[in-house]
Coordinates of C-alpha atoms in Angstrom, one line a residue:
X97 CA 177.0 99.6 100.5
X98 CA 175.1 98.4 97.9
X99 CA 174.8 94.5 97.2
X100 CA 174.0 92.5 94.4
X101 CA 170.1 93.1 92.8
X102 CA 169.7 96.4 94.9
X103 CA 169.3 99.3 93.3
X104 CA 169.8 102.9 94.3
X105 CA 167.1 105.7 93.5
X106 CA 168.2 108.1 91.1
X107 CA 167.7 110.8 93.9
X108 CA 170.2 108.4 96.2
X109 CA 167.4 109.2 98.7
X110 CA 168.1 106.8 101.9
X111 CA 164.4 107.4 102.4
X112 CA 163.1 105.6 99.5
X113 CA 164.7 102.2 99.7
X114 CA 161.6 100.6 100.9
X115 CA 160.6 101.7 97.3
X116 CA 163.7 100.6 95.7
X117 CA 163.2 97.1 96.8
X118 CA 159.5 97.0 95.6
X119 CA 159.7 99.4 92.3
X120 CA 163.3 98.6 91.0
X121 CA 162.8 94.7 90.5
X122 CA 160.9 91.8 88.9
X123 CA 158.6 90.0 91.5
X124 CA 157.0 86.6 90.9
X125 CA 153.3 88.1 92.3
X126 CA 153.2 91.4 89.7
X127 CA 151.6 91.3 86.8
X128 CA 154.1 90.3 83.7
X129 CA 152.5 92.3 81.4
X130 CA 151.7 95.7 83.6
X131 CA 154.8 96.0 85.9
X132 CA 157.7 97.6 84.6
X133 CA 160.5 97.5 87.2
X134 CA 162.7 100.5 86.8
X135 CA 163.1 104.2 87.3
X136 CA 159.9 105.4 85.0
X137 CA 157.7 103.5 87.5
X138 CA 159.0 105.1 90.1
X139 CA 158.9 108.9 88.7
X140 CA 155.1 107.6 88.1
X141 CA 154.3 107.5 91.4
X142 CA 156.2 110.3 92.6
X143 CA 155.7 112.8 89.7
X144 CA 152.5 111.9 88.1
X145 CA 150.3 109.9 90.7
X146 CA 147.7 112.0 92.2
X147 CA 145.5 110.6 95.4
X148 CA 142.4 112.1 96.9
X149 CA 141.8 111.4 100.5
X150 CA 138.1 111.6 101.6
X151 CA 138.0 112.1 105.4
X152 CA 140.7 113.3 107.8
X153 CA 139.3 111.4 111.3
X154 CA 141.0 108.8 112.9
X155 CA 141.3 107.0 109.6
X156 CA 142.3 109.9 107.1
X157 CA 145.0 110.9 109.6
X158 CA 146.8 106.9 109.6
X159 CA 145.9 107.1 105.7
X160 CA 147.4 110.4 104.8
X161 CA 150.4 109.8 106.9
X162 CA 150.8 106.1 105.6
X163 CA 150.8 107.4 101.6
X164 CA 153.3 110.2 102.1
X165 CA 155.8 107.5 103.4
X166 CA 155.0 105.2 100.5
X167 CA 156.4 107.4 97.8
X168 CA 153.1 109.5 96.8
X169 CA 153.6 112.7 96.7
X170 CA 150.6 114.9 95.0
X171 CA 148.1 114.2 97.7
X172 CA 144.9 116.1 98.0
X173 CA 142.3 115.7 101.5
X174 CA 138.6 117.0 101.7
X175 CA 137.2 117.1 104.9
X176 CA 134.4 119.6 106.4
X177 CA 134.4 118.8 109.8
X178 CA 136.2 121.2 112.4
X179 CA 138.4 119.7 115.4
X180 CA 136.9 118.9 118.4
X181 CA 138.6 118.0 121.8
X182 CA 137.2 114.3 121.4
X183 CA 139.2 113.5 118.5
X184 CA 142.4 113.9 119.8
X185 CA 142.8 110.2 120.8
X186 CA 142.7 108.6 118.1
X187 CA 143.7 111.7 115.2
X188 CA 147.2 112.1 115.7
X189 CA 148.0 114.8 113.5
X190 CA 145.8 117.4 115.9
X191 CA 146.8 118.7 119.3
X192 CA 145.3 120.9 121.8
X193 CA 146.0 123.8 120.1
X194 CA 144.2 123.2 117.0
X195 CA 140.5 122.3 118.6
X196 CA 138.1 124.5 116.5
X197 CA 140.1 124.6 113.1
X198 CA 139.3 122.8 109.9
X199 CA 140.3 119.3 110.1
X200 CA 141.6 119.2 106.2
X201 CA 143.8 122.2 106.7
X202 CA 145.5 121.0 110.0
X203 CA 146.0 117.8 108.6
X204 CA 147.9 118.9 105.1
X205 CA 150.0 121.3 107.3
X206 CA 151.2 118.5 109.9
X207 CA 152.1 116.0 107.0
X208 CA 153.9 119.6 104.8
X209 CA 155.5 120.6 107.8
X210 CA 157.1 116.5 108.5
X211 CA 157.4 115.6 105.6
X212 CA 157.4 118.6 102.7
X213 CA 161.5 117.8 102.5
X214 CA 160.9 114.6 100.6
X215 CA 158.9 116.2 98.0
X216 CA 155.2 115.3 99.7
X217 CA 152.4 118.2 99.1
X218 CA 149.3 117.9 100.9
X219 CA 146.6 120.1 99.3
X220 CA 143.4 121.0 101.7
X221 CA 139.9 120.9 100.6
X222 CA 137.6 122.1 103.5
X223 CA 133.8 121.4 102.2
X224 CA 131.8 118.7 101.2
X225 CA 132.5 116.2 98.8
X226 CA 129.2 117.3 97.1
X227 CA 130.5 120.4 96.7
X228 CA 132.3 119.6 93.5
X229 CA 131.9 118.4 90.4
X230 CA 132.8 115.3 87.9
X231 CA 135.9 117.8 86.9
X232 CA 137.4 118.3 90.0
X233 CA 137.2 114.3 90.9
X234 CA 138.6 113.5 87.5
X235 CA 142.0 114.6 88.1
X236 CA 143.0 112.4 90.4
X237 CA 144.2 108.6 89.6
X238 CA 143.1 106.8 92.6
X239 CA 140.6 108.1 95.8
X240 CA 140.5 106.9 99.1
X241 CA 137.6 106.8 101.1
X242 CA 138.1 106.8 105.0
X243 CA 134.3 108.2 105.8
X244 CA 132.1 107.1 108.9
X245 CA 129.1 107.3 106.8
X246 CA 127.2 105.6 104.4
X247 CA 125.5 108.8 102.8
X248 CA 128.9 110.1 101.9
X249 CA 130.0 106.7 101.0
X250 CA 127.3 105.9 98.4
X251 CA 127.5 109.4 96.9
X252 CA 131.0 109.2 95.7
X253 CA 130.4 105.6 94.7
X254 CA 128.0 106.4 92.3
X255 CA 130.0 109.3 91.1
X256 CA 132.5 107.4 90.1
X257 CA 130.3 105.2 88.4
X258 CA 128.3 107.8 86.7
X259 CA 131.9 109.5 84.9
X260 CA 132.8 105.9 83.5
X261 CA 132.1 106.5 79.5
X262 CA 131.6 103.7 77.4
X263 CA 132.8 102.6 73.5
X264 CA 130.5 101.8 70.9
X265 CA 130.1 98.0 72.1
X266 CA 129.4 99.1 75.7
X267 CA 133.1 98.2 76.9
X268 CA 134.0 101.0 80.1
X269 CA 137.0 103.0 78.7
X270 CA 139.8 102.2 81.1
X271 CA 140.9 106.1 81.2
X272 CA 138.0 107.2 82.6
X273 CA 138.1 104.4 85.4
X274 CA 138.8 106.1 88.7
X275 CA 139.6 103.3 91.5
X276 CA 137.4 103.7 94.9
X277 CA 139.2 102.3 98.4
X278 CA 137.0 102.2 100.8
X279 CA 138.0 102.0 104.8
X280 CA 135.5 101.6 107.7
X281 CA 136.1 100.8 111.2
X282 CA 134.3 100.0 114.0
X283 CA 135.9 99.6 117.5
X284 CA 137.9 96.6 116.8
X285 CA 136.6 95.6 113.2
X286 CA 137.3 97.2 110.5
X287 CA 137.1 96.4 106.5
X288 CA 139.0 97.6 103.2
X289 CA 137.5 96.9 100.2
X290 CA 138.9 98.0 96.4
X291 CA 136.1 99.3 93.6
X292 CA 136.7 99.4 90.4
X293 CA 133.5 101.0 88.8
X294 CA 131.8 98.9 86.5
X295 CA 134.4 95.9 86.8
X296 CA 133.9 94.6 90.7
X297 CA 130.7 94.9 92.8
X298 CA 130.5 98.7 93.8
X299 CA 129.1 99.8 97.5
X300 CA 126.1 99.9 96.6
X301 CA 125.8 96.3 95.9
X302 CA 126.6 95.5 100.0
X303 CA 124.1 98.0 100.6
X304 CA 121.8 95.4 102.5
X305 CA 124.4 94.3 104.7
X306 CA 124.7 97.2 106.8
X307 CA 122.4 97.2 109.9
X308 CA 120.0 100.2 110.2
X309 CA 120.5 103.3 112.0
X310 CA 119.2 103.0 115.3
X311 CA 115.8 104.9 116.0
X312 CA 113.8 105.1 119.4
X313 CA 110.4 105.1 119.3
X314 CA 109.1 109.0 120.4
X315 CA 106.6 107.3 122.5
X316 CA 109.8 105.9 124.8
X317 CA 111.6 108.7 125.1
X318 CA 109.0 111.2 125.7
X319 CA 106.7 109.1 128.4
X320 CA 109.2 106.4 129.5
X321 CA 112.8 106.7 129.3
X322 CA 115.3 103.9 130.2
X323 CA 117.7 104.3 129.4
X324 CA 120.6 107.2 128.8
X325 CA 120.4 107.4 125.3
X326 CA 116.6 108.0 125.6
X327 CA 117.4 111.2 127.8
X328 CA 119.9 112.6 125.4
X329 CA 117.6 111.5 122.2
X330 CA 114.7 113.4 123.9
X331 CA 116.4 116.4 124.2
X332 CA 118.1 116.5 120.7
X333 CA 114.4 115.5 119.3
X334 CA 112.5 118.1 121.3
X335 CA 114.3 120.2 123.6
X336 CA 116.6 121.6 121.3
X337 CA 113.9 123.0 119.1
X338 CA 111.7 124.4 121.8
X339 CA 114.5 126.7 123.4
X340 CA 116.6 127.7 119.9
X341 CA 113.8 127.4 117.2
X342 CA 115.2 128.0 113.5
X343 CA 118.7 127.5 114.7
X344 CA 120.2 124.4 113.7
X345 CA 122.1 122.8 116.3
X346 CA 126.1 122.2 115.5
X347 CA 127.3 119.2 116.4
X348 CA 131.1 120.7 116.2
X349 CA 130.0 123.6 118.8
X350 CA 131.2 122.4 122.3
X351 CA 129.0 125.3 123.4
X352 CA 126.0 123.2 121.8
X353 CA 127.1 119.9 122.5
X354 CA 127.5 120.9 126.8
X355 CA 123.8 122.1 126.2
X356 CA 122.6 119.0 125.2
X357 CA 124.6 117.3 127.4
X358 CA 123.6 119.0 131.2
X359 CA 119.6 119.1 129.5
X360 CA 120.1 115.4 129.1
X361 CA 121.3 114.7 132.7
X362 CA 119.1 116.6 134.4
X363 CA 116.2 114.8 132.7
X364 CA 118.5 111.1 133.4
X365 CA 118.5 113.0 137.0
X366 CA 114.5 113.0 137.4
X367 CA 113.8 109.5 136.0
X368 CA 116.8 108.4 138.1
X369 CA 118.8 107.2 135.1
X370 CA 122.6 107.0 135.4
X371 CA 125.0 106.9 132.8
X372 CA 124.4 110.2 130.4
X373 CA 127.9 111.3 130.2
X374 CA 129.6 114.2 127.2
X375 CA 130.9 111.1 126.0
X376 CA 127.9 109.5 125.0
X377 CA 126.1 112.5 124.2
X378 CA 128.5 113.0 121.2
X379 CA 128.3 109.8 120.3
X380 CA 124.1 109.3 120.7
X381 CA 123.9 113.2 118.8
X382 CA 126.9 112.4 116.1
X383 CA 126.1 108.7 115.7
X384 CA 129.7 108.4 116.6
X385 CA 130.7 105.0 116.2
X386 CA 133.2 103.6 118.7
X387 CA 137.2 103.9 117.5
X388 CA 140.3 102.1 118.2
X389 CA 143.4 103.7 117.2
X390 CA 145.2 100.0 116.1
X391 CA 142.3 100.0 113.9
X392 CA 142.6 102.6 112.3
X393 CA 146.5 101.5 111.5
X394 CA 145.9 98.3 110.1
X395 CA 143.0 99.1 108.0
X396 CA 144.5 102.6 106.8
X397 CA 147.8 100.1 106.0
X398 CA 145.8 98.1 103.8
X399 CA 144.7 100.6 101.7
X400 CA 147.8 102.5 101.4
X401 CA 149.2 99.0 100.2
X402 CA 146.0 98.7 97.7
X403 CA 146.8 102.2 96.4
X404 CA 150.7 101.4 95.7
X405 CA 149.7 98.4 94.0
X406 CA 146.9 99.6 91.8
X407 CA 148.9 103.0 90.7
X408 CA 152.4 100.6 90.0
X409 CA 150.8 96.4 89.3
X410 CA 154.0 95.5 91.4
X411 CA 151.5 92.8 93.2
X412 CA 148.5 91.4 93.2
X413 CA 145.4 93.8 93.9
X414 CA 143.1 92.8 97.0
X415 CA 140.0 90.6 95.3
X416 CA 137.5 93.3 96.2
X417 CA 137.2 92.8 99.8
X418 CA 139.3 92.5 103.4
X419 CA 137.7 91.9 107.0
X420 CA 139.5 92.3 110.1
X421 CA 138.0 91.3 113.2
X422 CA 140.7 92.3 116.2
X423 CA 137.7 91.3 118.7
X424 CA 137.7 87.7 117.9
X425 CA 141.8 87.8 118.1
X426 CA 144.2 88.8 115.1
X427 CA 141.9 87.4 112.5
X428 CA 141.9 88.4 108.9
X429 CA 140.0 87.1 105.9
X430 CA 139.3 88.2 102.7
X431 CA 136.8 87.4 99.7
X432 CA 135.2 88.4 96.8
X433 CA 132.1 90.7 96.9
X434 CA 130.2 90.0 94.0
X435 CA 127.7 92.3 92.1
X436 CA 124.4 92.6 92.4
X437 CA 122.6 92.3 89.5
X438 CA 120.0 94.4 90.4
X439 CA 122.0 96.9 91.6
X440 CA 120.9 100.5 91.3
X441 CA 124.4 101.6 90.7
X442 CA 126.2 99.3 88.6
X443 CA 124.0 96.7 87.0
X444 CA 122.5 99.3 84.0
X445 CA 119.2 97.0 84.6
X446 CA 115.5 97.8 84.8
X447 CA 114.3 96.9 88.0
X448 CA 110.8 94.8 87.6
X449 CA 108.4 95.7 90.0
X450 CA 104.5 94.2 91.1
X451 CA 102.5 96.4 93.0
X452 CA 98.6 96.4 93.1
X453 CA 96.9 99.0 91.2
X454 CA 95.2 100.1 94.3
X455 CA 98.2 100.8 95.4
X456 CA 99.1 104.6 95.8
X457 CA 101.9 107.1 94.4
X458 CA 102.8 108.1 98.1
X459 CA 103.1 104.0 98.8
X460 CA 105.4 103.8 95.7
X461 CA 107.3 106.3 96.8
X462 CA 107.6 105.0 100.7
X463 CA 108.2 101.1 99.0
X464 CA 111.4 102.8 97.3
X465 CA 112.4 104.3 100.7
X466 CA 111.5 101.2 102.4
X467 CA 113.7 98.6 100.1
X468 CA 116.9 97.7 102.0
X469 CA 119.1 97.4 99.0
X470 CA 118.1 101.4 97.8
X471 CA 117.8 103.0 100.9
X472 CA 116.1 106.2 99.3
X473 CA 115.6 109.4 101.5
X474 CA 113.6 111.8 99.0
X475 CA 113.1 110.2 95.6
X476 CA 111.9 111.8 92.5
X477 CA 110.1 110.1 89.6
X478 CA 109.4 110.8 86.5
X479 CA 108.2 109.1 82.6
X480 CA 108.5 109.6 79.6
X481 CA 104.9 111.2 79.6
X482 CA 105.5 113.7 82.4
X483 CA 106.8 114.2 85.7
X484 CA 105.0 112.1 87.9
X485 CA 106.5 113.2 91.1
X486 CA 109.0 115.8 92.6
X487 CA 110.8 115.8 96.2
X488 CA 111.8 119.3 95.4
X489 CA 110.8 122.0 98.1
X490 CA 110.6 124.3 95.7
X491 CA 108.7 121.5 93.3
X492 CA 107.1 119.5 95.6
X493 CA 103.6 121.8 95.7
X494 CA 102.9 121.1 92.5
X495 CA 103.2 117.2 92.9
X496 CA 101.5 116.7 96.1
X497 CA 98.1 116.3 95.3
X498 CA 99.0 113.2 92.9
X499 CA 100.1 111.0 96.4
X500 CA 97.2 110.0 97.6
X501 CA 96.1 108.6 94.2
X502 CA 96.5 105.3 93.2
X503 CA 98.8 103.9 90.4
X504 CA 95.8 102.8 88.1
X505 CA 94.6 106.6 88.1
X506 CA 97.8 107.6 87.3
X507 CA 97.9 105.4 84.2
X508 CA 94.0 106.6 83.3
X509 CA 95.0 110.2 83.4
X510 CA 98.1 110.0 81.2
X511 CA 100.9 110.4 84.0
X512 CA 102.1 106.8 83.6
X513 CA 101.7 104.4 81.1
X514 CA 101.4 100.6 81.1
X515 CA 104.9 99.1 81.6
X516 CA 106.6 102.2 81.0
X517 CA 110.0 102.5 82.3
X518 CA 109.6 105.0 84.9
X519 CA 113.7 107.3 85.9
X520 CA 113.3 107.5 89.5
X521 CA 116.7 110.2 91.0
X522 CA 117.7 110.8 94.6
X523 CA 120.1 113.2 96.0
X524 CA 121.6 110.8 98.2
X525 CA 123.1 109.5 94.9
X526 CA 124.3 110.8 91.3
X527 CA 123.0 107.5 89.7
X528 CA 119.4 107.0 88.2
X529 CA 117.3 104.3 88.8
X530 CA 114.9 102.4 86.0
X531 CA 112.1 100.8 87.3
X532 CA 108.9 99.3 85.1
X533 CA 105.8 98.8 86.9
X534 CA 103.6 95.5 86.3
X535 CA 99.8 96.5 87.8
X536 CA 98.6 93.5 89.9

């Protein structure tokens, strides 16, 4: 029975009509000028649209599960953790059965195998994002982030960033625009956030908000351990390396993980420290942050809903940023993160720097490290005179005996020059830095 306004997919799919509803007429909140109600923005989205899912935890699995109800069909997922017997909480599309396969893989075969009959395709990627080029990101017409970390998180922001190409008068070319949705969660908080490179804030630009990782002193866990987390720290730290030197531990071995694990309570045992449980051990050794499956839900939902409306303008896109915070009740909030002007990603500035000419190339180097709003790891520089300094291992000889001297004998020996803008690169991130130097 179909009443007056409603519309029926060509397909007559009883499926759909959630899309119907939303695709097939006018809406006072869509943009006038963008949304085209009708059939051809429906065969869009199901014949043309193309998402990338980056991540297939707790959050991939709500997200890649939520988009192949919502009408999207060519969906691709890139993952390169293996399942673990812990995730089965809170990742629904694993069981039992499926501990020690690729997460990716298992994930595009539960979401083929439920739902391949309404035309959904789930293609597997099981690596890491780094792993591929500008051309293999380029294909798809919007990417979804659901990560737990901030490495991964800043490298495919500046990606993104670094494909933009620009017209004669600077202006972004919308075509090669790729919109970013980032999802985090954290027990119950969580955030979505939408990034359009070069025409919101990027991730980069929040970059000082996050708190930093937490480190314990060696000093504390070696002599003095108090806690459990010291006992498990101490034998990740030194333990590990002692009995399995040039072996790398894997975090997604349960054979390495219950090493680390009965090390850490025997030592707990001798100090007299309670509380070192598996549980914890994966979470001090993976930096596991704490998940709630409701979480996961509402925050995959919102980007699911950001995706349908960025790929179709039938509503009003999210202005840059959501919050949820479930611990302080059902409370919601949303705002607009603006850009840094500074920022190393997005801003296209020169970042002015004062230093003393005393000061040296290694303390250069550890200031850029240092700087809560870069968050370096290994940093290369170079100028337009030479290459000043190289994080290489392959490089780094060559470069090492220039640390310990200072920036004014830099500048006297021709490896600098006065004011000169100086390209500093990480491999944390695509993007390049610009920094010019002012000797105090």
């Amino acid at each position: 029975m179909v009443g007056d306004g409603d519309v029926v997919m060509s397909d007559g799919a009883d499926r759909h009509k959630h899309l119907c509803k939303v695709l097939y007429r006018k809406s006072p909140f869509a943009d006038e000028d963008c949304f085209q109600p009708g059939e051809e923005t429906r065969k869009y989205l199901q014949e043309e649209c193309k998402v990338l899912v980056i991540g297939a935890g707790g959050l991939g699995c709500e997200i890649l599960k939520d988009l192949a109800l919502s009408g999207f069909r060519d969906i691709h997922v890139i993952d390169m953790d293996t399942i673990d017997i812990t995730n089965l909480n809170r990742q629904f599309l694993f069981r039992s059965r499926d501990v020690g396969r690729p997460k990716a893989d298992v994930a595009a075969d539960f979401i083929n195998r439920r739902c391949g009959h309404m035309g959904v395709n789930v293609t597997p990627h099981n690596c890491k994002i780094q792993d591929y080029a500008e051309d293999f990101y380029s294909q798809f017409n919007v990417i979804i982030a659901g990560l737990d970390n901030i490495t991964a998180r800043r490298w495919i922001n500046s990606l993104l960033h670094t494909m933009v190409e620009f017209d004669e008068d600077e202006n972004p070319d919308g075509s090669t625009i790729k919109p970013l949705l980032d999802g985090g969660t954290e027990g119950l908080k969580g955030q979505s956030r939408v990034i359009i490179p070069y025409m919101t804030s990027c991730f980069d630009c929040s970059l000082d908000s996050f708190p930093p990782q937490v480190n314990y002193p060696m000093c504390t866990i070696a002599e003095t351990p108090r806690l459990p987390e010291h006992c498990i720290e101490y034998v990740l730290v030194v333990e590990w390396d002692k009995h399995f030197p040039n072996r790398k531990l894997n975090t997604d071995s349960p054979q390495d993980m219950k090493w680390i694990f009965d090390q850490a309570k025997e030592r707990a045992d001798t100090f007299g420290i309670r509380g070192v449980t598996y549980s914890l051990t994966m979470g001090v050794v993976k930096r596991i942050i704490p998940a709630v499956a409701s979480t996961n839900a509402l925050i995959a939902a919102s980007l699911v809903n950001e995706a349908l409306k960025i790929s179709t303008y039938c509503g009003p896109v999210l202005n840059t940023y959501m919050m949820y915070m479930g611990n302080e009740g059902v409370y919601i909030h949303t705002f607009e993160y603006e850009k840094k002007d500074d920022c190393l990603v997005c801003s296209g500035t020169i970042r002015n720097l004062s230093m003393p000419a005393a000061t040296s190339l290694q303390g250069l180097i550890d200031s850029l490290c240092a700087d809560p709003s870069l968050k370096l790891q290994r940093p290369s520089i170079t100028s337009d005179k030479a290459v000043v300094f190289m994080s290489s291992p392959l490089l780094r000889k060559d470069h090492e005996y220039k640390l310990p001297m200072t920036l004014r004998q830099l500048v006297d020996e021709g490896v600098l020059g006065e004011n000169e803008v100086l390209i500093v690169t990480d491999p944390i991130i695509p993007s390049k830095l610009k920094i010019r130097i002012a000797l105090t």
